[in-house]
Coordinates of C-alpha atoms and ligand atoms in Angstrom, one line a residue:
X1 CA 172.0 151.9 215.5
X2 CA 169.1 151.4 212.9
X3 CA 169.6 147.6 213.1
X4 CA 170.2 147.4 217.4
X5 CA 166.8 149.3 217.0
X6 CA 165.0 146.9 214.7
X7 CA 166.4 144.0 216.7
X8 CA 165.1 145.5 219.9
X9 CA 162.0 146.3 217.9
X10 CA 161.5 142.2 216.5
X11 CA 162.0 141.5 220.6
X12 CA 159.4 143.8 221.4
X13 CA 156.9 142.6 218.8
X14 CA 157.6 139.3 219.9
X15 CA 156.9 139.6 223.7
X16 CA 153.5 141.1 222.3
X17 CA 152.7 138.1 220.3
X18 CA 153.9 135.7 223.3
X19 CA 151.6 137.5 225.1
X20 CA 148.6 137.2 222.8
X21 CA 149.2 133.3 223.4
X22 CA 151.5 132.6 220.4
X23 CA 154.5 130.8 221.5
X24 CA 155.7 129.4 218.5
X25 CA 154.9 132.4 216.4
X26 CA 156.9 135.0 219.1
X27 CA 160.1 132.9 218.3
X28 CA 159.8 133.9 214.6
X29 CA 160.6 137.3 215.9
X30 CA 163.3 136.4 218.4
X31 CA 165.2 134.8 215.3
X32 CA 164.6 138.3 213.6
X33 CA 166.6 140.0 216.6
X34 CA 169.3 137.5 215.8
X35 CA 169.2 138.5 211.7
X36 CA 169.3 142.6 212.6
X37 CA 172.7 141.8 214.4
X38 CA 174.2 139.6 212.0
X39 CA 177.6 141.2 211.3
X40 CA 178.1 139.7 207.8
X41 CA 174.6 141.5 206.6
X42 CA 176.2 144.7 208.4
X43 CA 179.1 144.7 207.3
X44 CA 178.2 144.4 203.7
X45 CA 175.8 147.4 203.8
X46 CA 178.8 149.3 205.2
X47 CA 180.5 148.6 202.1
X48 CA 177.8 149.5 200.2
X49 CA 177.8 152.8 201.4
X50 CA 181.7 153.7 201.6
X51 CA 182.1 151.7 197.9
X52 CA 178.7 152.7 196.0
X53 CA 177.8 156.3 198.0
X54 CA 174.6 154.4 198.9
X55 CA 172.0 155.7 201.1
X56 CA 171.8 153.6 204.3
X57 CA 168.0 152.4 203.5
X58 CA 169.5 151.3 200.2
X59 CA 172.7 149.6 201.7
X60 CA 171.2 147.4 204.0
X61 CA 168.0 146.7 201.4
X62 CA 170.6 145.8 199.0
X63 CA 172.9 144.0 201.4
X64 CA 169.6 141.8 202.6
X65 CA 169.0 141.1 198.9
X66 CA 172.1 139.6 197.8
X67 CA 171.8 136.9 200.7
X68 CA 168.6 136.6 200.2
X69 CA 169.1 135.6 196.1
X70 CA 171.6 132.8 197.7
X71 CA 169.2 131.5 200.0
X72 CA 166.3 131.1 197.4
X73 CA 168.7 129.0 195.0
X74 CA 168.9 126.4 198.1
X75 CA 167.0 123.3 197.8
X76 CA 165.7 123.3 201.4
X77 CA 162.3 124.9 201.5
X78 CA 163.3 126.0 205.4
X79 CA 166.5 127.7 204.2
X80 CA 164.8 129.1 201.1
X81 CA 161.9 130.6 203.7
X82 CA 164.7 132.4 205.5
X83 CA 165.3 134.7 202.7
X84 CA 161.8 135.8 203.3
X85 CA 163.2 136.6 207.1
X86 CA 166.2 138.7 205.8
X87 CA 164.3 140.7 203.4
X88 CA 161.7 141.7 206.3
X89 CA 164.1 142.5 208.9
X90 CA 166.0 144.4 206.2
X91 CA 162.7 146.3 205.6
X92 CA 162.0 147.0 208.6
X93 CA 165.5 148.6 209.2
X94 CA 165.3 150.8 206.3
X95 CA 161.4 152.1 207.3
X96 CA 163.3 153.0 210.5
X97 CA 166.0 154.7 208.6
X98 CA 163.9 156.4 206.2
X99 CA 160.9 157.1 209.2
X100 CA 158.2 155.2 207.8
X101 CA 156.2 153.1 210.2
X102 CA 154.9 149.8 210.1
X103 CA 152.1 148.8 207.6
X104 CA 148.6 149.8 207.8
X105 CA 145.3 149.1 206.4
X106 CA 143.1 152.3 205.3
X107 CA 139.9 149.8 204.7
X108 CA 139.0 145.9 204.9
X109 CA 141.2 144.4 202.2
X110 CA 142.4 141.1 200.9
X111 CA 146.4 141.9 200.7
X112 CA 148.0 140.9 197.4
X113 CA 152.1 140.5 197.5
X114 CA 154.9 138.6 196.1
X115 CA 155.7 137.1 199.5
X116 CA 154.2 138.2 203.0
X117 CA 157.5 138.9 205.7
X118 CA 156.3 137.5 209.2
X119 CA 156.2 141.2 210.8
X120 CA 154.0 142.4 208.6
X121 CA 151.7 139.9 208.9
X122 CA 151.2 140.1 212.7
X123 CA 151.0 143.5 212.7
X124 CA 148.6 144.0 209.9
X125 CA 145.0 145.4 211.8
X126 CA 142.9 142.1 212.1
X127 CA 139.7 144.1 211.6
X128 CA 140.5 145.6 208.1
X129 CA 142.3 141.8 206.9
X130 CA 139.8 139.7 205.1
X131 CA 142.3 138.0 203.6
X132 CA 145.5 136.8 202.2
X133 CA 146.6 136.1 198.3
X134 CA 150.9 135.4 198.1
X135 CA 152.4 134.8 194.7
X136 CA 155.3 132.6 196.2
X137 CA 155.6 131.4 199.8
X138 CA 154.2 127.7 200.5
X139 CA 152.1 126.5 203.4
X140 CA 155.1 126.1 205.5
X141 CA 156.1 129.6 204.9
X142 CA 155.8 132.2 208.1
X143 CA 153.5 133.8 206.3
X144 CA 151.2 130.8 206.1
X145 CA 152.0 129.7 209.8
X146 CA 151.1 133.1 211.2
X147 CA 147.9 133.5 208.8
X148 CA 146.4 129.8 210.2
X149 CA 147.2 130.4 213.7
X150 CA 144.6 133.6 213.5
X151 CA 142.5 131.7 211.1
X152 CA 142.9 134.7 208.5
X153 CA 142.2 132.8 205.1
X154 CA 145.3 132.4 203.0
X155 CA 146.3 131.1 199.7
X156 CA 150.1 131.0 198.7
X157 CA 152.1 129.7 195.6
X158 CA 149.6 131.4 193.1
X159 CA 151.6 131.8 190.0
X160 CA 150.6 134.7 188.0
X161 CA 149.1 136.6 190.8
X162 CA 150.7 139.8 190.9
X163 CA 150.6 140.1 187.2
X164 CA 147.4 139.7 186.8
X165 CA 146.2 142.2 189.3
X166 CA 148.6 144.6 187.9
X167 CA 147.1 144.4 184.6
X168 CA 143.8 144.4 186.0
X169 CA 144.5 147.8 187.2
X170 CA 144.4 149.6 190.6
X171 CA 141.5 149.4 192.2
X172 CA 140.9 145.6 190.8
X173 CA 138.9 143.3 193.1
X174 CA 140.0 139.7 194.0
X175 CA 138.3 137.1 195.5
X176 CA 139.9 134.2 197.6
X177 CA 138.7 130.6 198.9
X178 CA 140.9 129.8 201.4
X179 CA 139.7 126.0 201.0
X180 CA 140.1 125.3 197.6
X181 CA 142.7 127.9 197.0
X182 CA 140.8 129.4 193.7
X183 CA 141.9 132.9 193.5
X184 CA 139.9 135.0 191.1
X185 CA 140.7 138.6 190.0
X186 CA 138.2 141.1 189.0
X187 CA 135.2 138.5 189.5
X188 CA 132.2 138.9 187.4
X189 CA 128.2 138.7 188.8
X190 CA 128.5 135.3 188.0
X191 CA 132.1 134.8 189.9
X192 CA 130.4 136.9 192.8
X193 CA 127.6 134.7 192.8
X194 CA 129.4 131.3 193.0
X195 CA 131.5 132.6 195.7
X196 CA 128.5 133.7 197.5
X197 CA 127.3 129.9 197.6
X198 CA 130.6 128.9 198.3
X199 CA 130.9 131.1 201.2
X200 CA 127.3 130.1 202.5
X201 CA 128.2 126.6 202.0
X202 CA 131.8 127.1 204.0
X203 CA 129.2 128.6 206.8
X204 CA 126.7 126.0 207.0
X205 CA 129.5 123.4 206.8
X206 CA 131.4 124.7 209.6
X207 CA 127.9 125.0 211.6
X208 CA 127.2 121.4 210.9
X209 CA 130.8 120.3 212.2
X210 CA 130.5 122.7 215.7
X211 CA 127.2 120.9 216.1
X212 CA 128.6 117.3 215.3
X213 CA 131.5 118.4 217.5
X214 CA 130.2 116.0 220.4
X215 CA 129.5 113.1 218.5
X216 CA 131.8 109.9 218.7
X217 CA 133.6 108.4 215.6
X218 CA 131.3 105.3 215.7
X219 CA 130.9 102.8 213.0
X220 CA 127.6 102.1 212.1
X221 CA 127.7 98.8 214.1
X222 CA 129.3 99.9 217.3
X223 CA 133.2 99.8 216.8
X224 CA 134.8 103.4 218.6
X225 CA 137.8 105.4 217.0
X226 CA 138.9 107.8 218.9
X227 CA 139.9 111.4 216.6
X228 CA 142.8 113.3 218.1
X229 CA 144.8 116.3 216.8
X230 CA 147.8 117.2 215.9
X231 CA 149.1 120.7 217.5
X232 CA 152.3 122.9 216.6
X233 CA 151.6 125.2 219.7
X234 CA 149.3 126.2 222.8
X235 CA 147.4 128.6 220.4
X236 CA 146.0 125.8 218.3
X237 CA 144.5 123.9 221.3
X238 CA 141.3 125.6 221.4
X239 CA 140.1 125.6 217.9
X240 CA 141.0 121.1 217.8
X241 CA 138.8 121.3 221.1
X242 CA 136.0 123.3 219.4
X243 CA 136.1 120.4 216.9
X244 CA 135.6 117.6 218.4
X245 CA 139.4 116.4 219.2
X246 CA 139.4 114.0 222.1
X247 CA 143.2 114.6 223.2
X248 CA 146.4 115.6 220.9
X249 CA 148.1 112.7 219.1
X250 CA 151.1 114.6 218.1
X251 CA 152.5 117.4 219.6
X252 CA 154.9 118.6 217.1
X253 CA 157.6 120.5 219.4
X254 CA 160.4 121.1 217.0
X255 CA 158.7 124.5 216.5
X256 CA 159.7 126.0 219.3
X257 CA 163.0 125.3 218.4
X258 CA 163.1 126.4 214.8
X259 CA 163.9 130.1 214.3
X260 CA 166.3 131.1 217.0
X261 CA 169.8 131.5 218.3
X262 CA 169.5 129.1 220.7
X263 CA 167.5 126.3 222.2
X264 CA 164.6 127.1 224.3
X265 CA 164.8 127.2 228.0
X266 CA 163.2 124.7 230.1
X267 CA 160.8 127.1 231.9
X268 CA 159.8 127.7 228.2
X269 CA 159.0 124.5 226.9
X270 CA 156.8 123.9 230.1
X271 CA 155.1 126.8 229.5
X272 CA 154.1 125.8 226.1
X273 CA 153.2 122.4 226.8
X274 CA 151.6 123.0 230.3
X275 CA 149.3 125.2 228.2
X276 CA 148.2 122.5 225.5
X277 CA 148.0 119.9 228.3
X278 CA 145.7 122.5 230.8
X279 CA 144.1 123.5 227.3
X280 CA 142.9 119.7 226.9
X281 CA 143.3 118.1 230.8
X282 CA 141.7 115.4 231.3
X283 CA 142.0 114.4 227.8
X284 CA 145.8 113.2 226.9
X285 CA 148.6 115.3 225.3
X286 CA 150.7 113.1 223.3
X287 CA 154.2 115.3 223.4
X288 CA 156.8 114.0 220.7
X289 CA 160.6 114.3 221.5
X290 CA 162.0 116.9 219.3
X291 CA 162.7 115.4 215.6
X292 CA 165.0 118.0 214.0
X293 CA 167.2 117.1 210.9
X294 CA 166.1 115.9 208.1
X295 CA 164.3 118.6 206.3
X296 CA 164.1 120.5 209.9
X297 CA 167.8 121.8 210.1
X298 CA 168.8 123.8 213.1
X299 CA 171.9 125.6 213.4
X300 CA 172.8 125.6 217.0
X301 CA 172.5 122.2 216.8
X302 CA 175.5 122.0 214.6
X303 CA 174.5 118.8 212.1
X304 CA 177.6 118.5 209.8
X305 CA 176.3 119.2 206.4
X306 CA 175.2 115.8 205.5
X307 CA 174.7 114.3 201.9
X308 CA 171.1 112.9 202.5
X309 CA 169.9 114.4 205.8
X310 CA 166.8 112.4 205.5
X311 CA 169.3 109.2 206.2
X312 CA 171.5 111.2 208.3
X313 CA 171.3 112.3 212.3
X314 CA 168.1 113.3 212.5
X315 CA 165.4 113.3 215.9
X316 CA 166.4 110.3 218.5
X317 CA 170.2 110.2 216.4
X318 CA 170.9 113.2 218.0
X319 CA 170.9 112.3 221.6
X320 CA 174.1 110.7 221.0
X321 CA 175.8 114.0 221.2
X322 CA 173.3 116.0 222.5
X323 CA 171.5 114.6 225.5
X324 CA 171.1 117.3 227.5
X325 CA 169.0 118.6 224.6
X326 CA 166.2 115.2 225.6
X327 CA 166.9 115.7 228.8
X328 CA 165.8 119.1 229.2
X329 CA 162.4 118.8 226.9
X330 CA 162.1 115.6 228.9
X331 CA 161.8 117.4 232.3
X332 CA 159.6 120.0 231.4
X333 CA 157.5 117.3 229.9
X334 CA 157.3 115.5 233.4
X335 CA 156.8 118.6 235.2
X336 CA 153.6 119.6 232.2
X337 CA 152.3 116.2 233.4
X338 CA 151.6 117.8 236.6
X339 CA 148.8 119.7 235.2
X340 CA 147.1 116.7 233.1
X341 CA 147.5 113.7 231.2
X342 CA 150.9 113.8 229.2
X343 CA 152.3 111.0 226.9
X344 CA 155.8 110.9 225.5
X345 CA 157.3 110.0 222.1
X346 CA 160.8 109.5 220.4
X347 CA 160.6 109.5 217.1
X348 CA 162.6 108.1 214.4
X349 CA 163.0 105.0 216.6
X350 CA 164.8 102.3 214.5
X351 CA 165.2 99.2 217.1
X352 CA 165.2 98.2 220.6
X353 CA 168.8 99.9 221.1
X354 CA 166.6 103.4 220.3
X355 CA 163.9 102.1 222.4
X356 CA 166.7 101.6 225.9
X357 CA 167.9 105.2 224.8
X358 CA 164.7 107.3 225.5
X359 CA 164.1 105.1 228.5
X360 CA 167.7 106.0 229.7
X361 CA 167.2 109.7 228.6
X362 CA 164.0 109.4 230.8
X363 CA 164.9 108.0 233.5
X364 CA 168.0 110.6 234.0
X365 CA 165.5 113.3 233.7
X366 CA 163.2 111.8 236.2
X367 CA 166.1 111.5 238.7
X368 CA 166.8 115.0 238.3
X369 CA 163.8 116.4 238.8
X370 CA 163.6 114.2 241.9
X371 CA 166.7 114.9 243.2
X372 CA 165.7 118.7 243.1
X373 CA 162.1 118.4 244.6
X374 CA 160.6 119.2 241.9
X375 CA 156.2 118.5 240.9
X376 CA 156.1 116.8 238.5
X377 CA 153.6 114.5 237.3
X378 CA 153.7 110.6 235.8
X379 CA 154.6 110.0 232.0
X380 CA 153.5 107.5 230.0
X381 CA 156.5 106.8 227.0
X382 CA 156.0 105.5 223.5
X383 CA 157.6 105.4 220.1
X384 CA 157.0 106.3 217.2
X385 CA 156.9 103.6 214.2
X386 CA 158.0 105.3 211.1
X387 CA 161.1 102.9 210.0
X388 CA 160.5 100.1 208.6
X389 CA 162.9 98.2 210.8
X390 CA 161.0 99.4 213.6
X391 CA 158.0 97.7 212.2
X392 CA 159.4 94.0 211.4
X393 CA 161.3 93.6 214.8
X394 CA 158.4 95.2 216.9
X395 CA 158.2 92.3 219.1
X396 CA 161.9 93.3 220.5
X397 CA 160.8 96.3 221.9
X398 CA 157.0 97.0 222.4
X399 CA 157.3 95.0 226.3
X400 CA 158.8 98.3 227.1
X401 CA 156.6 100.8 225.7
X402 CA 153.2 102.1 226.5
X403 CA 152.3 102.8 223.1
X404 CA 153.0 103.3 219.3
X405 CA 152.3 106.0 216.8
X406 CA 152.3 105.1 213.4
X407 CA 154.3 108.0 211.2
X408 CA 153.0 107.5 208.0
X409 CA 154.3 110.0 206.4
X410 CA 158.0 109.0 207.2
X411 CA 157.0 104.9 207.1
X412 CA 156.3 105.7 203.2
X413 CA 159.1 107.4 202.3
X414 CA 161.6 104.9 204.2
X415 CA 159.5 102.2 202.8
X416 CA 159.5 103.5 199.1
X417 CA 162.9 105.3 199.0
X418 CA 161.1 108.4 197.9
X419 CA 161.7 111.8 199.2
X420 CA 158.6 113.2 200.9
X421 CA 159.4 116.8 199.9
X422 CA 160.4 115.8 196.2
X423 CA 157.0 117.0 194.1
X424 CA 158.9 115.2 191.2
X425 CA 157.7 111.6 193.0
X426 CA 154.4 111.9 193.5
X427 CA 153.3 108.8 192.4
X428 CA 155.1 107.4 195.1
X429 CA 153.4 109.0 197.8
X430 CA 149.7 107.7 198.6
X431 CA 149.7 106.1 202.0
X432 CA 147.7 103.5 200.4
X433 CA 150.5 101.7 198.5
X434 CA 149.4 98.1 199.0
X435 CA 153.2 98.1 200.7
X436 CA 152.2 100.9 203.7
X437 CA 148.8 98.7 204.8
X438 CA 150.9 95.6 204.7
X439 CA 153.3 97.4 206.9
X440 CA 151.1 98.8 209.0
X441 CA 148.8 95.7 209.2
X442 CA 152.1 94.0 210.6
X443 CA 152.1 97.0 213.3
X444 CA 148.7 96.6 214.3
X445 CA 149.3 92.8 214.5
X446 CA 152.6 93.1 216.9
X447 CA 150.9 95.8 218.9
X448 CA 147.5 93.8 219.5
X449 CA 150.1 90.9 220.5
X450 CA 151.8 92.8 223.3
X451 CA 148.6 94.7 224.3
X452 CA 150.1 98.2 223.6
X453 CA 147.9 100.7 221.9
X454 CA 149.0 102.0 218.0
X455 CA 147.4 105.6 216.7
X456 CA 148.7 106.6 213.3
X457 CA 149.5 110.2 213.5
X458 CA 150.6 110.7 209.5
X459 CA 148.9 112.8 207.0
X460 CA 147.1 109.2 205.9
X461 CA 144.7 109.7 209.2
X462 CA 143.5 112.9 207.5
X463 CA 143.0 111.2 204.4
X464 CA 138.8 109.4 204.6
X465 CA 140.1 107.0 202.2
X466 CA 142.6 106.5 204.2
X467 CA 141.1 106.4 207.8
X468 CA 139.0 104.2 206.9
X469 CA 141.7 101.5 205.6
X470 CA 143.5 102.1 208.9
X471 CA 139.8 101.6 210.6
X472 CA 139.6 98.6 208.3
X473 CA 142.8 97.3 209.0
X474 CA 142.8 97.4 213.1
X475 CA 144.3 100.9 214.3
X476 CA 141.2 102.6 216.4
X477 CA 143.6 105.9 217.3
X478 CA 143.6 108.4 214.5
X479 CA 145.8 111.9 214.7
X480 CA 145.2 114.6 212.1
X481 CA 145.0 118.4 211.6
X482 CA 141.8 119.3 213.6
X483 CA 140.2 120.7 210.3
X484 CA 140.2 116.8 208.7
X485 CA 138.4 115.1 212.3
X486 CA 134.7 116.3 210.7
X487 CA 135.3 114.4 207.2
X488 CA 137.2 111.4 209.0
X489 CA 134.1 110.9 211.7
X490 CA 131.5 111.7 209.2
X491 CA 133.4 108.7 206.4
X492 CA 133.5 106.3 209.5
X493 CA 130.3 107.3 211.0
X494 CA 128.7 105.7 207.2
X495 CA 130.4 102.6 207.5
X496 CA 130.5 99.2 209.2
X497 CA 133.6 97.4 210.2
X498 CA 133.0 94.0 208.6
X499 CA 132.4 96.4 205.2
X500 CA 136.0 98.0 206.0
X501 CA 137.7 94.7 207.2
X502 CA 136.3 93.0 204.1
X503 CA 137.9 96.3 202.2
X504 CA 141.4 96.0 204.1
X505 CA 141.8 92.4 203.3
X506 CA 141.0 93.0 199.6
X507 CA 143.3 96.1 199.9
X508 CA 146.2 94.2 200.8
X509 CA 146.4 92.0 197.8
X510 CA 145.9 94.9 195.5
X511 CA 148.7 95.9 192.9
X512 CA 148.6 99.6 192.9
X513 CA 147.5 102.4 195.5
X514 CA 144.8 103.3 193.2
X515 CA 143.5 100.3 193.4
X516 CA 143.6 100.0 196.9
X517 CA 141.8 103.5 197.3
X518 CA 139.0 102.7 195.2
X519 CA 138.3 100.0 198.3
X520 CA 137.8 102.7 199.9
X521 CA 137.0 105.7 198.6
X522 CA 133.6 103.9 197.7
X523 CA 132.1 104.4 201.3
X524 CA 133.1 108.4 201.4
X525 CA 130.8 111.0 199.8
X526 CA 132.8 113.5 198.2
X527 CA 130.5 116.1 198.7
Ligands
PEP1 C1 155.2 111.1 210.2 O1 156.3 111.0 209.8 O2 154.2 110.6 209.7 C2 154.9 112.1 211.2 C3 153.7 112.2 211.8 O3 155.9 113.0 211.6 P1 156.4 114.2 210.7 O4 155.5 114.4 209.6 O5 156.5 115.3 211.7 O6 157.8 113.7 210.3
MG2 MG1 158.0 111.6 210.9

């Protein structure tokens, strides 16, 4: 009963959040509909009470914990997040069992705890939230989702947190920086006082970057890039508009599909794309195919368990089996185009073979929609580059393309066989490696060849350094967290492009990433 009325309950809380214009964040709580029914979490709680006398609260907190412990010994940081899930839905079960509502804030307060369930923080009062400190958790975490889509400052992973503040006593105060992630508790005047600057500073910045909002990404001797953002959702159109962002390079989709039972319904996905392309019409919404696998698992999807998912079926791979899956997100893509601009991406494109694959899954879903008399507006399809393969035989493919997207993130970690998610390999992962901007210089050569326009769309286009090898090395389409576009205009509004072309040819024969960054990093003030 307790648990059909927490599911009910997450489906309730959801529809509110849906309504409040978060998509992506109202599946969170569809999935916790799903958790509140899972038998095997029942069914243990039900032995907990005939075997150990427990009360019902206790059963199913204890139940929730025991498959929570397994999920936090997993490697995947997705799966490990889901224990985070189970414990809040069990939580919320026994408040209802025991009749204590849902959390409440007596006063504006930064909230302090080990980890932060997704229900709690959508339903903590806005008004009295000032902040957000988390002991565990990451920045993929709900938590840390939730807290950036409502702009609430957050900082997560701080080790020592809570016993710090416990020894500090009750009524201790904490501050936070949301931007450098500095957490202090029980500040003193002089703490108080640096924070104070810090905050002004944060305020002035911000100010500066509203008022820059309108201003192009020149170079100091003429040459345009145009600064686009990358979106999760409809609710994080308006704050990359506010910015400055002149279109969305990368709409990443598979979070609609994470965190649920099943995949979402056509109707849905054009809802949430309609939204980000109305959000931004006339500029262009760059929608990418869904890349799931990988680190990205989804269980309706049934993957086998694969020994190295990052080589296994992962994004494009899947329409092998699943095409229906393409096919659908293709048609509400054709019918969002109705409403504005729209470009398409596969990613995880290896070769040509991939390329005649999303034109196939295309074209059927184009037929479809035709056959049914259905609007729907043009489409302009791409790829993503982000295999290296996909790089040296570009010339085999790019004839049928409209554009390219350079995935940096993924082209590194193909290119150096290193892990993205492994914190273990970090020397491997600056997207200046001399062996990325030769890479990508090959891209930008076969692209400029066939006349089809490249944007990288990889953390390395929020990167100054960075943007300003790309600018340097030929790619004039950069796609990056809204919150990176004022640095990246301001580095490439100081420069010229011989100075970054002269830069880029020096960086290419460099022997180390550092190396090549120093190139660079020479034309950005750090300040
Ligand atoms: C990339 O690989 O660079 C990219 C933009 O895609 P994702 O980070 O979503 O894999
Ligand atoms: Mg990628």
């Amino acid at each position: 009963m307790a648990a059909a009325a927490a599911a009910s309950a997450s489906l309730a809380l959801g529809e509110q959040i849906r309504r409040g214009g978060h998509e992506a964040e109202a599946e969170i709580f569809s999935a916790h509909a799903a958790i509140a029914d899972d038998p095997e979490l029942l069914d243990d709680a039900s032995e907990r009470i005939r075997r150990d006398g427990a009360s019902a609260a206790d059963a199913i907190l204890g139940a929730a914990r025991r498959v929570a412990d397994e999920l936090k010994e997993l490697q995947d940081e997705l799966l490990r997040g889901r224990a985070e899930d189970i414990l809040d839905v069990a939580d919320n079960i026994a408040r209802r069992l025991s009749g204590s509502g849902s959390a409440t804030l007596a006063e504006p307060v930064i909230v302090i705890a080990r980890d932060l369930p997704p229900s709690v923080t959508a339903t903590l009062p806005r008004d009295k939230l000032l902040g957000i400190a988390l002991e565990e958790s990451s920045a993929t975490s709900h938590a840390a989702i939730l807290a950036r889509a409502y702009r609430i400052p957050a900082v997560v992973g701080v080790t020592g947190l809570l016993a710090a503040v416990n020894e500090a006593g009750a009524a201790v105060e904490i501050t936070i920086d949301g931007s450098s992630g500095a957490v202090v508790v029980d500040p003193d005047a002089s703490d108080l006082a640096a924070l104070a600057r810090r905050e002004s500073e944060v305020r002035s910045d911000r100010a500066r970057d509203e008022a820059d909002a309108a201003l192009t990404a020149t170079t100091r001797d003429g040459t345009v890039v145009t600064l686009l953002a990358n979106v999760g959702g409809p609710s994080e159109s308006e704050p990359a508009i506010a910015i400055g962002a002149q279109g969305v390079g990368l709409f990443r989709t598979e979070f609609l599909f994470l965190e649920r039972a099943t995949p979402p319904s056509e109707d849905e996905q054009l809802a949430a794309y309609s939204a980000v392309v109305s959000a931004f019409a006339p500029r262009p919404v760059t929608i990418r195919l869904l890349d799931v696998g990988g680190d990205k698992p989804i269980p309706y999807l049934q993957i086998p368990n694969e020994a190295n998912p990052f080589l296994g079926v992962r994004a494009l791979h899947l329409a092998q089996d699943r095409p229906e899956v393409f096919i659908t997100q293709l048609r509400a893509c054709y019918r969002a185009a109705a409403v504005g601009p729209v470009k398409v991406m596969a990613p995880m494109v290896a070769d040509a073979a991939d390329v005649a694959i999303m034109l196939d899954l295309a074209g059927r879903a184009k037929q479809q929609l035709r056959d049914e008399r259905r609007a729907f507006g043009e489409v302009e399809l791409g790829v993503m580059i982000e295999i290296p393969s996909a790089v040296l035989i570009a010339d085999t493919y790019l004839g049928d393309i409209a554009f390219a997207s350079l995935g940096t993130n993924d082209l590194l970690q193909y290119t150096l066989a290193a892990d993205r998610g492994n914190a273990n390999l970090d020397r491997y992962r600056d997207p200046l490696h001399p062996a990325l901007l030769h890479l990508i210089y090959t891209a930008v050569q076969a692209t400029a060849r066939a006349g089809v326009p490249l944007s990288v769309c990889g953390e390395m286009a929020a990167d100054p350094d960075a943007a300003l090898a790309l600018v340097g090395l030929g790619v004039r389409l950069l796609s990056m967290v809204p919150s990176s576009i004022p640095a990246v205009r301001r580095a490439i509004r100081g420069v010229t492009l011989d100075e970054l072309r002269d830069a880029a040819a020096a960086a290419l024969a460099e022997r180390t990433a550092a190396d090549a960054r120093a190139r660079f990093a020479r034309f950005v003030s750090k300040g």
